[in-house]
XYZ file of N, CA and C in Angstrom:
750
model
N 119.839 -19.023 8.913
C 120.193 -19.654 7.707
C 120.005 -21.178 7.849
N 120.602 -21.723 8.824
C 120.484 -23.149 9.137
C 119.363 -23.578 9.855
N 118.615 -22.584 10.427
C 117.380 -22.904 11.316
C 117.757 -23.517 12.608
N 119.035 -23.292 13.125
C 119.490 -23.699 14.390
C 119.510 -22.476 15.394
N 118.634 -22.544 16.403
C 118.660 -21.445 17.304
C 119.684 -21.555 18.326
N 119.912 -22.643 19.001
C 120.785 -22.817 20.080
C 121.810 -23.959 19.671
N 122.922 -23.898 20.348
C 123.950 -24.870 20.075
C 124.760 -25.293 21.263
N 125.487 -26.538 21.040
C 126.556 -26.782 21.898
C 127.835 -26.292 21.478
N 128.554 -25.482 22.021
C 129.758 -24.958 21.529
C 131.065 -25.704 21.907
N 131.812 -26.243 21.140
C 133.006 -27.101 21.251
C 134.160 -26.325 20.887
N 135.168 -26.050 21.723
C 136.473 -25.342 21.445
C 137.663 -26.133 22.015
N 138.607 -26.092 20.964
C 139.888 -26.847 21.470
C 141.085 -25.871 21.525
N 141.890 -26.042 22.452
C 143.171 -25.080 22.719
C 142.697 -23.584 22.664
N 143.131 -22.896 21.960
C 142.836 -21.439 21.659
C 141.270 -21.183 21.467
N 140.785 -22.210 20.810
C 139.353 -22.373 20.465
C 138.393 -22.378 21.812
N 138.973 -22.978 22.720
C 138.129 -23.230 24.068
C 137.949 -21.741 24.673
N 138.930 -20.898 24.520
C 138.751 -19.607 25.002
C 137.564 -18.912 24.039
N 137.507 -19.021 22.808
C 136.641 -18.550 21.897
C 135.202 -19.054 22.321
N 135.139 -20.462 22.559
C 133.968 -21.048 22.859
C 133.323 -20.418 24.121
N 134.065 -20.193 25.091
C 133.556 -19.536 26.428
C 133.188 -18.300 26.105
N 133.904 -17.503 25.290
C 133.435 -16.039 25.060
C 132.166 -16.056 24.308
N 131.968 -16.978 23.275
C 130.629 -17.026 22.869
C 129.591 -17.335 23.807
N 129.922 -18.158 24.746
C 128.900 -18.637 25.703
C 128.532 -17.408 26.542
N 129.644 -16.514 26.859
C 129.248 -15.280 27.715
C 128.553 -14.325 26.816
N 128.808 -14.123 25.685
C 128.220 -13.036 25.084
C 126.746 -13.458 24.253
N 126.668 -14.776 23.967
C 125.331 -15.109 23.449
C 124.837 -16.335 24.187
N 124.383 -16.075 25.564
C 123.874 -17.077 26.300
C 122.573 -17.641 25.852
N 121.867 -16.778 25.080
C 120.520 -17.244 24.532
C 120.628 -18.066 23.399
N 121.858 -18.226 22.937
C 122.309 -19.168 21.696
C 123.069 -20.385 22.145
N 123.307 -20.389 23.378
C 124.313 -21.600 23.983
C 123.637 -22.647 24.872
N 123.529 -23.732 24.444
C 122.986 -24.730 25.413
C 123.954 -25.452 26.413
N 125.293 -25.647 25.857
C 126.332 -26.426 26.595
C 127.544 -25.787 25.958
N 128.735 -26.136 26.808
C 130.045 -25.635 26.320
C 130.980 -26.898 26.541
N 131.922 -27.315 25.649
C 132.755 -28.332 25.796
C 134.177 -27.693 25.519
N 135.051 -27.763 26.366
C 136.438 -27.167 26.333
C 137.498 -28.321 26.415
N 138.109 -28.397 25.293
C 139.242 -29.420 25.012
C 140.498 -28.907 25.062
N 141.218 -29.300 26.095
C 142.629 -28.878 26.192
C 142.700 -27.425 26.044
N 141.819 -26.606 26.736
C 141.519 -25.261 26.478
C 142.558 -24.204 27.074
N 142.994 -23.084 26.384
C 143.687 -22.064 26.895
C 142.881 -21.358 27.930
N 143.315 -20.399 28.655
C 142.791 -19.450 29.405
C 142.430 -19.919 30.950
N 142.987 -21.023 31.202
C 142.835 -21.540 32.786
C 144.206 -21.515 33.485
N 145.137 -20.813 33.145
C 146.428 -20.826 33.776
C 147.361 -20.249 32.963
N 148.581 -19.508 33.571
C 149.601 -18.894 32.730
C 150.436 -19.938 31.970
N 150.645 -21.071 32.498
C 151.545 -22.024 31.882
C 151.064 -22.354 30.333
N 152.277 -22.417 29.501
C 152.079 -22.811 28.153
C 153.275 -23.222 27.755
N 153.518 -24.022 26.556
C 154.730 -24.474 26.149
C 155.721 -23.333 25.673
N 156.975 -23.459 26.029
C 157.886 -22.424 25.589
C 157.918 -22.024 24.039
N 157.590 -22.942 23.355
C 157.527 -22.733 21.919
C 156.628 -21.797 21.440
N 155.347 -21.621 22.047
C 154.488 -20.702 21.910
C 154.911 -19.250 22.468
N 155.522 -19.308 23.583
C 156.099 -18.060 24.136
C 157.035 -17.507 23.332
N 157.832 -18.243 22.661
C 158.819 -17.734 21.780
C 158.394 -17.049 20.587
N 157.141 -17.305 20.142
C 156.759 -16.764 18.914
C 156.460 -15.300 19.217
N 156.216 -14.890 20.550
C 155.860 -13.531 20.851
C 157.031 -12.621 21.052
N 158.160 -13.253 21.045
C 159.541 -12.459 21.384
C 159.863 -11.599 20.193
N 160.567 -10.535 20.378
C 161.055 -9.757 19.339
C 162.053 -10.512 18.420
N 161.847 -10.424 17.158
C 162.716 -11.192 16.210
C 162.294 -12.584 15.775
N 161.158 -12.913 16.529
C 160.420 -14.207 16.156
C 160.293 -14.417 14.630
N 160.095 -13.279 14.026
C 159.713 -13.556 12.532
C 160.986 -13.869 11.818
N 162.087 -13.366 12.261
C 163.440 -13.651 11.532
C 163.704 -15.086 11.839
N 163.606 -15.556 13.002
C 164.036 -16.891 13.535
C 163.059 -17.934 12.570
N 161.791 -17.658 12.580
C 160.973 -18.545 11.949
C 161.217 -18.745 10.283
N 161.568 -17.787 9.707
C 162.038 -17.676 8.343
C 163.253 -18.475 8.160
N 164.162 -18.393 9.107
C 165.369 -19.102 9.126
C 165.278 -20.693 9.218
N 164.388 -20.958 10.219
C 164.439 -22.420 10.623
C 163.340 -23.093 9.622
N 162.531 -22.278 8.745
C 161.667 -22.906 7.907
C 162.100 -22.792 6.365
N 163.419 -22.405 6.258
C 163.910 -22.179 4.800
C 163.743 -23.434 3.893
N 163.547 -23.297 2.734
C 163.225 -24.389 1.790
C 164.196 -25.591 1.851
N 165.530 -25.332 1.927
C 166.529 -26.375 1.797
C 166.276 -27.435 3.031
N 165.826 -26.987 4.208
C 165.909 -27.792 5.384
C 164.418 -28.075 5.723
N 163.401 -27.452 5.135
C 161.979 -27.671 5.506
C 161.513 -29.051 5.334
N 161.643 -29.711 4.280
C 161.253 -31.219 4.105
C 161.753 -32.073 5.111
N 163.130 -31.934 5.321
C 163.837 -32.862 6.134
C 163.364 -32.692 7.522
N 162.970 -31.425 8.144
C 162.597 -31.117 9.404
C 161.201 -31.678 9.575
N 160.220 -31.416 8.719
C 158.924 -31.739 8.777
C 158.829 -33.358 8.807
N 159.428 -33.995 7.899
C 159.628 -35.530 7.898
C 160.086 -36.163 9.100
N 161.163 -35.486 9.737
C 161.709 -35.911 10.967
C 160.833 -35.821 12.128
N 159.891 -34.665 12.221
C 159.003 -34.457 13.131
C 157.890 -35.615 13.144
N 157.362 -35.903 11.987
C 156.463 -36.850 11.893
C 156.952 -38.270 12.158
N 158.134 -38.562 11.704
C 158.670 -39.843 12.114
C 158.864 -40.136 13.571
N 159.363 -38.969 14.241
C 159.564 -39.029 15.783
C 158.136 -39.120 16.362
N 157.137 -38.491 15.889
C 155.785 -38.701 16.434
C 155.285 -40.221 16.405
N 155.702 -41.119 15.727
C 155.475 -42.500 15.745
C 155.999 -43.404 16.878
N 157.080 -42.775 17.602
C 157.774 -43.422 18.688
C 156.746 -43.595 19.925
N 156.709 -44.536 20.631
C 155.872 -44.614 21.829
C 156.327 -44.021 23.054
N 156.650 -42.587 22.731
C 157.165 -41.756 23.912
C 156.283 -40.440 23.925
N 155.868 -40.259 25.286
C 155.053 -39.148 25.698
C 155.519 -37.775 25.169
N 156.833 -37.478 25.048
C 157.382 -36.214 24.605
C 157.184 -35.944 23.169
N 157.058 -37.058 22.416
C 156.925 -36.940 20.974
C 155.568 -37.145 20.444
N 154.588 -37.252 21.207
C 153.259 -37.804 20.844
C 152.576 -36.790 19.842
N 152.835 -35.398 20.031
C 152.065 -34.555 19.251
C 153.015 -33.899 18.026
N 154.088 -34.399 17.768
C 155.057 -33.793 16.879
C 154.495 -33.784 15.366
N 153.454 -34.741 15.087
C 152.959 -34.648 13.766
C 151.991 -33.233 13.664
N 151.459 -32.999 14.767
C 150.614 -31.738 14.652
C 151.602 -30.694 14.552
N 152.806 -30.679 15.351
C 153.697 -29.545 15.299
C 154.468 -29.406 13.870
N 154.504 -30.587 13.189
C 155.062 -30.512 11.766
C 154.031 -29.768 10.930
N 152.706 -29.895 11.114
C 151.879 -29.100 10.301
C 152.076 -27.627 10.623
N 152.132 -27.272 11.796
C 152.318 -25.926 12.149
C 153.686 -25.337 11.583
N 154.635 -26.100 11.778
C 156.055 -25.933 11.197
C 155.981 -25.539 9.725
N 155.251 -26.334 9.035
C 155.131 -26.082 7.416
C 154.347 -24.732 7.263
N 153.404 -24.425 7.962
C 152.491 -23.286 7.736
C 153.466 -21.934 8.189
N 154.252 -22.115 9.105
C 155.379 -20.965 9.386
C 156.122 -20.645 8.173
N 156.172 -21.499 7.183
C 157.085 -21.289 6.020
C 156.310 -20.095 5.157
N 154.938 -19.972 5.359
C 154.312 -18.925 4.432
C 154.241 -17.711 5.267
N 154.782 -16.636 4.829
C 155.008 -15.416 5.557
C 153.578 -14.952 6.134
N 152.569 -15.016 5.279
C 151.184 -14.592 5.812
C 150.586 -15.370 6.998
N 150.808 -16.540 6.841
C 150.416 -17.518 7.882
C 151.260 -17.377 9.070
N 152.589 -17.275 8.972
C 153.391 -16.940 10.180
C 153.038 -15.847 10.945
N 152.793 -14.767 10.162
C 152.383 -13.471 10.658
C 151.096 -13.528 11.468
N 150.108 -14.406 10.914
C 148.979 -14.519 11.535
C 148.957 -15.269 12.931
N 149.876 -16.395 12.810
C 150.126 -17.255 14.001
C 150.712 -16.371 15.142
N 151.737 -15.599 14.778
C 152.467 -14.759 15.560
C 151.408 -13.774 16.241
N 150.710 -13.177 15.435
C 149.717 -12.062 16.027
C 148.501 -12.780 16.938
N 148.236 -13.996 16.446
C 147.267 -14.686 17.295
C 147.906 -15.029 18.649
N 149.052 -15.447 18.686
C 149.705 -15.787 20.037
C 149.848 -14.615 20.844
N 150.157 -13.369 20.281
C 150.201 -12.193 21.098
C 149.043 -11.602 21.708
N 147.962 -12.205 21.196
C 146.600 -11.681 21.791
C 146.429 -12.462 23.180
N 147.139 -13.457 23.456
C 146.819 -14.110 24.752
C 148.046 -14.448 25.559
N 149.275 -14.599 24.754
C 150.388 -15.026 25.406
C 151.571 -14.017 25.208
N 152.467 -13.885 26.302
C 153.646 -13.218 26.195
C 154.880 -14.086 26.596
N 155.935 -13.484 26.722
C 157.173 -14.347 27.208
C 157.099 -14.978 28.494
N 156.159 -14.608 29.346
C 155.924 -15.277 30.660
C 154.801 -16.349 30.719
N 153.994 -16.417 29.666
C 152.849 -17.223 29.480
C 151.618 -16.693 29.068
N 150.404 -17.361 29.408
C 149.181 -16.796 29.067
C 148.863 -15.677 30.114
N 148.319 -14.595 29.598
C 147.881 -13.597 30.363
C 146.325 -13.186 30.283
N 145.643 -13.991 29.323
C 144.295 -13.831 29.219
C 143.544 -14.857 30.108
N 142.746 -14.935 30.826
C 141.987 -15.883 31.604
C 140.454 -15.747 31.410
N 139.798 -17.037 31.518
C 138.427 -16.998 31.505
C 137.810 -17.264 32.863
N 138.687 -17.388 33.878
C 138.272 -17.759 35.139
C 137.504 -16.610 35.816
N 137.760 -15.316 35.356
C 137.193 -14.245 36.124
C 135.754 -14.164 35.745
N 135.226 -14.875 34.535
C 133.936 -14.663 34.018
C 133.170 -16.020 34.049
N 133.898 -17.054 34.581
C 133.360 -18.379 34.594
C 132.066 -18.430 35.355
N 131.686 -17.573 36.318
C 130.519 -17.562 37.041
C 129.184 -17.391 35.980
N 129.523 -16.924 34.903
C 128.429 -16.625 33.967
C 127.860 -17.955 33.517
N 128.562 -18.956 33.680
C 128.248 -20.246 33.044
C 127.644 -21.106 34.148
N 127.342 -20.618 35.406
C 126.832 -21.435 36.385
C 125.875 -22.294 36.101
N 124.888 -21.728 35.299
C 123.579 -22.449 34.783
C 123.847 -23.271 33.596
N 125.034 -23.345 33.062
C 125.234 -23.884 31.839
C 126.135 -25.339 31.949
N 125.758 -26.371 31.373
C 126.546 -27.563 31.535
C 127.938 -27.426 30.716
N 128.966 -27.535 31.408
C 130.352 -27.389 30.760
C 131.028 -28.708 31.000
N 131.688 -29.179 30.017
C 132.526 -30.359 29.914
C 133.836 -30.033 29.489
N 134.855 -30.276 30.519
C 136.176 -30.028 30.198
C 136.939 -31.292 29.933
N 137.593 -31.412 28.670
C 138.257 -32.600 28.359
C 139.843 -32.287 28.202
N 140.606 -33.263 28.620
C 142.105 -33.003 28.525
C 142.846 -34.354 28.296
N 143.999 -34.178 27.707
C 144.953 -35.307 27.619
C 145.953 -35.306 28.746
N 146.134 -36.388 29.317
C 146.967 -36.622 30.539
C 148.232 -36.188 30.291
N 148.770 -36.292 29.025
C 150.187 -36.075 28.729
C 150.370 -34.796 28.004
N 149.456 -33.871 28.051
C 149.491 -32.643 27.434
C 150.759 -31.946 27.617
N 151.605 -31.639 26.668
C 152.907 -30.801 26.861
C 152.625 -29.379 26.431
N 151.567 -28.982 25.868
C 151.265 -27.643 25.282
C 150.644 -26.986 26.500
N 149.602 -27.375 27.055
C 148.856 -26.768 28.169
C 148.729 -27.818 29.227
N 149.352 -27.729 30.446
C 149.336 -28.667 31.363
C 147.926 -29.206 31.870
N 147.775 -30.588 32.038
C 146.583 -31.064 32.387
C 146.068 -30.627 33.757
N 146.840 -30.132 34.574
C 146.501 -29.546 35.849
C 145.565 -28.175 35.783
N 145.666 -27.667 34.418
C 144.581 -26.465 34.244
C 143.213 -27.009 34.236
N 142.974 -28.375 34.057
C 141.563 -28.736 33.954
C 140.870 -28.698 35.287
N 141.704 -28.400 36.388
C 141.127 -28.328 37.718
C 140.949 -26.823 37.899
N 141.275 -25.972 37.085
C 141.225 -24.553 37.404
C 139.764 -23.810 37.148
N 139.019 -24.492 36.538
C 137.666 -23.926 36.335
C 136.947 -23.930 37.535
N 136.395 -22.719 37.980
C 135.809 -22.692 39.324
C 134.731 -23.791 39.284
N 134.674 -24.539 40.485
C 133.672 -25.597 40.791
C 132.286 -25.239 40.413
N 131.628 -25.924 39.635
C 130.152 -25.613 39.481
C 129.353 -26.972 39.337
N 128.169 -27.066 39.755
C 127.445 -28.151 39.769
C 127.133 -28.795 38.437
N 127.181 -27.874 37.454
C 126.923 -28.264 36.162
C 128.206 -28.548 35.287
N 129.288 -28.602 35.820
C 130.457 -28.914 35.020
C 131.027 -30.210 35.472
N 131.825 -30.870 34.522
C 132.452 -32.057 34.722
C 133.755 -32.092 33.898
N 134.752 -32.868 34.431
C 136.145 -32.992 33.856
C 136.413 -34.398 33.474
N 136.957 -34.668 32.376
C 137.358 -36.025 31.754
C 138.719 -35.918 31.174
N 139.725 -36.848 31.869
C 141.030 -36.843 31.424
C 141.206 -38.120 30.681
N 141.806 -37.969 29.352
C 142.120 -39.067 28.611
C 143.556 -39.460 28.977
N 143.774 -40.773 29.302
C 145.044 -41.275 29.595
C 145.697 -41.650 28.271
N 146.990 -41.754 28.113
C 147.866 -41.858 26.810
C 147.226 -40.913 25.887
N 147.229 -39.712 26.255
C 146.822 -38.641 25.144
C 147.480 -37.363 25.470
N 147.685 -36.684 24.394
C 148.537 -35.250 24.486
C 147.565 -34.194 24.303
N 147.925 -33.126 23.591
C 147.110 -31.983 23.391
C 146.039 -32.118 22.503
N 145.828 -33.318 21.937
C 144.800 -33.608 20.864
C 143.996 -34.859 21.170
N 143.350 -34.892 22.361
C 142.536 -36.187 22.761
C 141.656 -36.613 21.625
N 141.059 -35.712 20.967
C 140.170 -36.059 19.859
C 140.717 -36.957 18.815
N 142.095 -36.657 18.698
C 142.874 -37.293 17.563
C 143.348 -38.750 18.258
N 143.830 -38.577 19.391
C 144.343 -39.910 20.153
C 143.160 -40.910 20.456
N 142.038 -40.538 20.751
C 140.862 -41.291 21.132
C 139.603 -40.882 20.251
N 139.607 -40.943 19.112
C 138.497 -40.570 18.424
C 137.154 -41.075 18.759
N 137.094 -42.391 18.808
C 135.768 -43.067 19.283
C 135.360 -42.712 20.580
N 136.192 -42.790 21.546
C 135.714 -42.482 22.902
C 135.385 -41.108 22.980
N 136.126 -40.136 22.475
C 136.004 -38.854 22.375
C 134.571 -38.386 21.732
N 134.216 -39.049 20.802
C 132.970 -38.773 20.206
C 131.863 -39.418 21.075
N 131.908 -40.503 21.694
C 130.957 -41.033 22.543
C 130.638 -40.069 23.802
N 131.842 -39.771 24.258
C 131.760 -38.808 25.424
C 131.047 -37.520 25.171
N 131.304 -36.932 23.921
C 130.545 -35.733 23.474
C 129.131 -36.039 23.355
N 128.784 -37.082 22.639
C 127.395 -37.396 22.427
C 126.673 -37.696 23.830
N 127.223 -38.437 24.691
C 126.558 -38.811 26.003
C 126.374 -37.445 26.741
N 127.187 -36.589 26.605
C 127.266 -35.285 27.375
C 125.905 -34.364 26.902
N 125.906 -34.439 25.556
C 124.770 -33.672 25.048
C 123.302 -34.218 25.155
N 123.511 -35.577 25.243
C 122.123 -36.309 25.572
C 121.642 -36.377 26.855
N 122.640 -36.392 27.745
C 122.262 -36.426 29.261
C 122.128 -35.025 29.991
N 122.799 -34.115 29.383
C 122.744 -32.759 30.136
C 121.787 -31.881 29.448
N 120.725 -31.446 30.258
C 119.695 -30.645 29.665
C 120.190 -29.303 29.207
N 119.785 -28.670 28.209
C 120.245 -27.416 27.668
C 120.190 -26.237 28.902
N 121.244 -25.505 28.854
C 121.107 -24.288 29.813
C 119.808 -23.411 29.673
N 119.096 -23.187 30.779
C 118.045 -22.246 30.575
C 118.572 -20.778 30.251
N 117.860 -20.012 29.737
C 118.077 -18.530 29.630
C 117.002 -17.776 29.964
N 117.308 -16.804 30.806
C 116.393 -15.722 31.254
C 117.163 -14.412 31.276
N 116.627 -13.502 30.550
C 117.128 -12.172 30.377
C 117.498 -11.422 31.483
N 116.539 -11.493 32.400
C 116.659 -10.772 33.880
C 117.486 -11.261 34.665
N 117.674 -12.631 34.697
C 118.689 -13.383 35.620
C 120.086 -13.146 34.952
N 120.248 -13.230 33.720
C 121.530 -12.893 33.067
C 121.908 -11.530 33.479
N 121.056 -10.404 33.338
C 121.563 -9.154 33.595
C 121.985 -9.098 35.074
N 121.350 -9.797 35.870
C 121.655 -9.713 37.383
C 123.055 -10.240 37.589
N 123.447 -11.250 36.763
C 124.663 -12.070 36.953
C 125.844 -11.001 36.329
N 125.499 -10.368 35.441
C 126.437 -9.221 34.764
C 126.703 -8.186 35.846
N 125.628 -7.621 36.474
C 125.671 -6.668 37.365
C 126.191 -6.932 38.917
N 125.892 -8.225 39.196
C 126.340 -8.397 40.727
C 127.431 -9.352 40.631
N 128.061 -9.808 39.662
C 129.198 -10.824 39.703
C 128.800 -12.055 40.161
N 129.419 -12.593 41.161
C 129.223 -14.066 41.571
C 128.105 -14.179 42.663
N 127.357 -13.204 42.718
C 126.011 -13.284 43.611
C 124.840 -13.098 42.808
N 124.430 -14.042 41.964
C 123.206 -14.026 41.151
C 121.955 -13.723 41.964
N 121.116 -12.929 41.504
C 119.715 -12.704 41.965
C 118.798 -13.782 41.493
N 118.058 -14.387 42.310
C 116.828 -15.087 41.681
C 115.860 -14.368 40.912
N 115.195 -15.036 40.024
C 114.372 -14.403 39.082
C 113.227 -13.886 39.941
N 112.577 -14.686 40.853
C 111.572 -14.061 41.714
C 111.902 -12.781 42.468
N 113.263 -12.747 42.981
C 113.801 -11.666 43.648
C 113.680 -10.364 42.655
N 114.109 -10.715 41.388
C 114.102 -9.446 40.530
C 112.682 -8.947 40.332
N 111.693 -10.062 40.195
C 110.412 -9.525 39.895
C 109.695 -8.753 40.973
N 110.063 -9.195 42.202
C 109.547 -8.468 43.506
C 110.125 -7.096 43.514
N 111.477 -6.932 43.374
C 112.105 -5.714 43.338
C 111.399 -4.727 42.397
N 111.212 -5.270 41.137
C 110.480 -4.527 40.085
C 109.291 -3.748 40.635
N 108.380 -4.701 41.213
C 107.161 -4.311 41.675
C 107.234 -3.073 42.600
N 108.212 -3.089 43.405
C 108.258 -2.068 44.510
C 108.867 -0.722 44.019
N 109.386 -0.725 42.800
C 109.854 0.452 42.066
C 108.635 1.165 41.268
N 108.638 2.517 41.248
C 107.466 3.051 40.457
C 107.925 2.878 38.936
N 107.049 2.701 37.952
C 107.264 2.516 36.564
C 108.154 3.712 36.054
N 109.205 3.417 35.380
C 109.927 4.611 34.918
C 109.210 5.267 33.545
N 109.729 6.417 33.369
C 109.090 7.078 32.155
C 109.659 6.330 30.829
N 109.011 6.426 29.941
C 109.245 5.571 28.616
C 110.740 5.930 28.102
N 110.963 7.341 28.200
C 112.380 7.641 27.780
C 113.471 7.019 28.592
N 113.291 7.131 29.984
C 114.238 6.566 30.874
C 114.390 4.998 30.669
N 113.323 4.346 30.411
C 113.257 2.919 30.200
C 114.016 2.626 29.031
N 113.748 3.212 28.044
C 114.650 2.997 26.732
C 116.013 3.076 26.955
N 116.394 4.153 27.630
C 117.976 4.449 27.858
C 118.474 3.392 28.638
N 117.848 2.852 29.658
C 118.279 1.972 30.623
C 118.523 0.476 29.911
N 117.541 0.296 29.184
C 117.615 -1.037 28.392
C 118.724 -1.045 27.267
N 118.894 0.163 26.679
C 119.965 0.224 25.826
C 121.365 -0.012 26.407
N 121.407 0.618 27.414
C 122.782 0.588 28.227
C 123.003 -0.865 28.712
N 122.061 -1.493 29.171
C 122.285 -2.736 29.742
C 122.596 -3.891 28.577
N 121.960 -3.579 27.487
C 122.323 -4.490 26.336
C 123.656 -4.263 25.793
N 124.062 -2.992 25.787
C 125.492 -2.570 25.345
C 126.382 -3.274 26.344
N 126.127 -3.251 27.629
C 126.987 -3.971 28.651
C 127.186 -5.387 28.367
N 126.030 -5.967 27.956
C 126.022 -7.571 27.747
C 126.854 -7.898 26.590
N 126.671 -6.975 25.677
C 127.477 -7.257 24.351
C 128.960 -7.121 24.564
N 129.418 -6.053 25.235
C 130.810 -5.997 25.489
C 131.319 -7.025 26.344
N 130.611 -7.548 27.409
C 130.978 -8.488 28.269
C 131.199 -9.794 27.365
């Protein structure tokens, strides 16, 4: 519809995991990936999110977002966020989430979303086991040094790749794009202009999926194919369908 065949995918927090999942499933559509304070790189996460997954969380959220106290709490959070203290830097964003929890439908959606990746112990979904699939893809990891939602140490947990780089914003929390909008935008534009789009080759992508972290070079695939006798048409169709299904699931 838009006439755009390939894109640079940018994801923040939970969206970072979605961005990587998109890159895994649609490498032919992905040129680069940018992960901003992303989930999926370690179990640690703020206790406030873990609490949303506990039994009875719905009753608690209804109580603390009751109409008589809601305006005062939201206003207090936003006022505290103006203080020059690291611990309260992102409370204005927390106030927005707090107000959404007052809506039963939105509260249910937020709790269900949290439960898909977090339990009382922390994050249980990881992107590290499939990060090798982006070895040929430029990846930019951006984090705020004072992030209290997902610790900045997670920025070092993405397996080392020659195509990846990490940028840490000082005096920034979980929303570096909000704390330093101009510098963030410049960083993103420079990354897209300086890093060539990831190449895509269907045969090499299949080899990555089949062999894990030991990719086979394209030339090796071609040589191996020459040594095998040409399969029957029916067998070839079945094999191709099976491989395509595996790629989609992964």
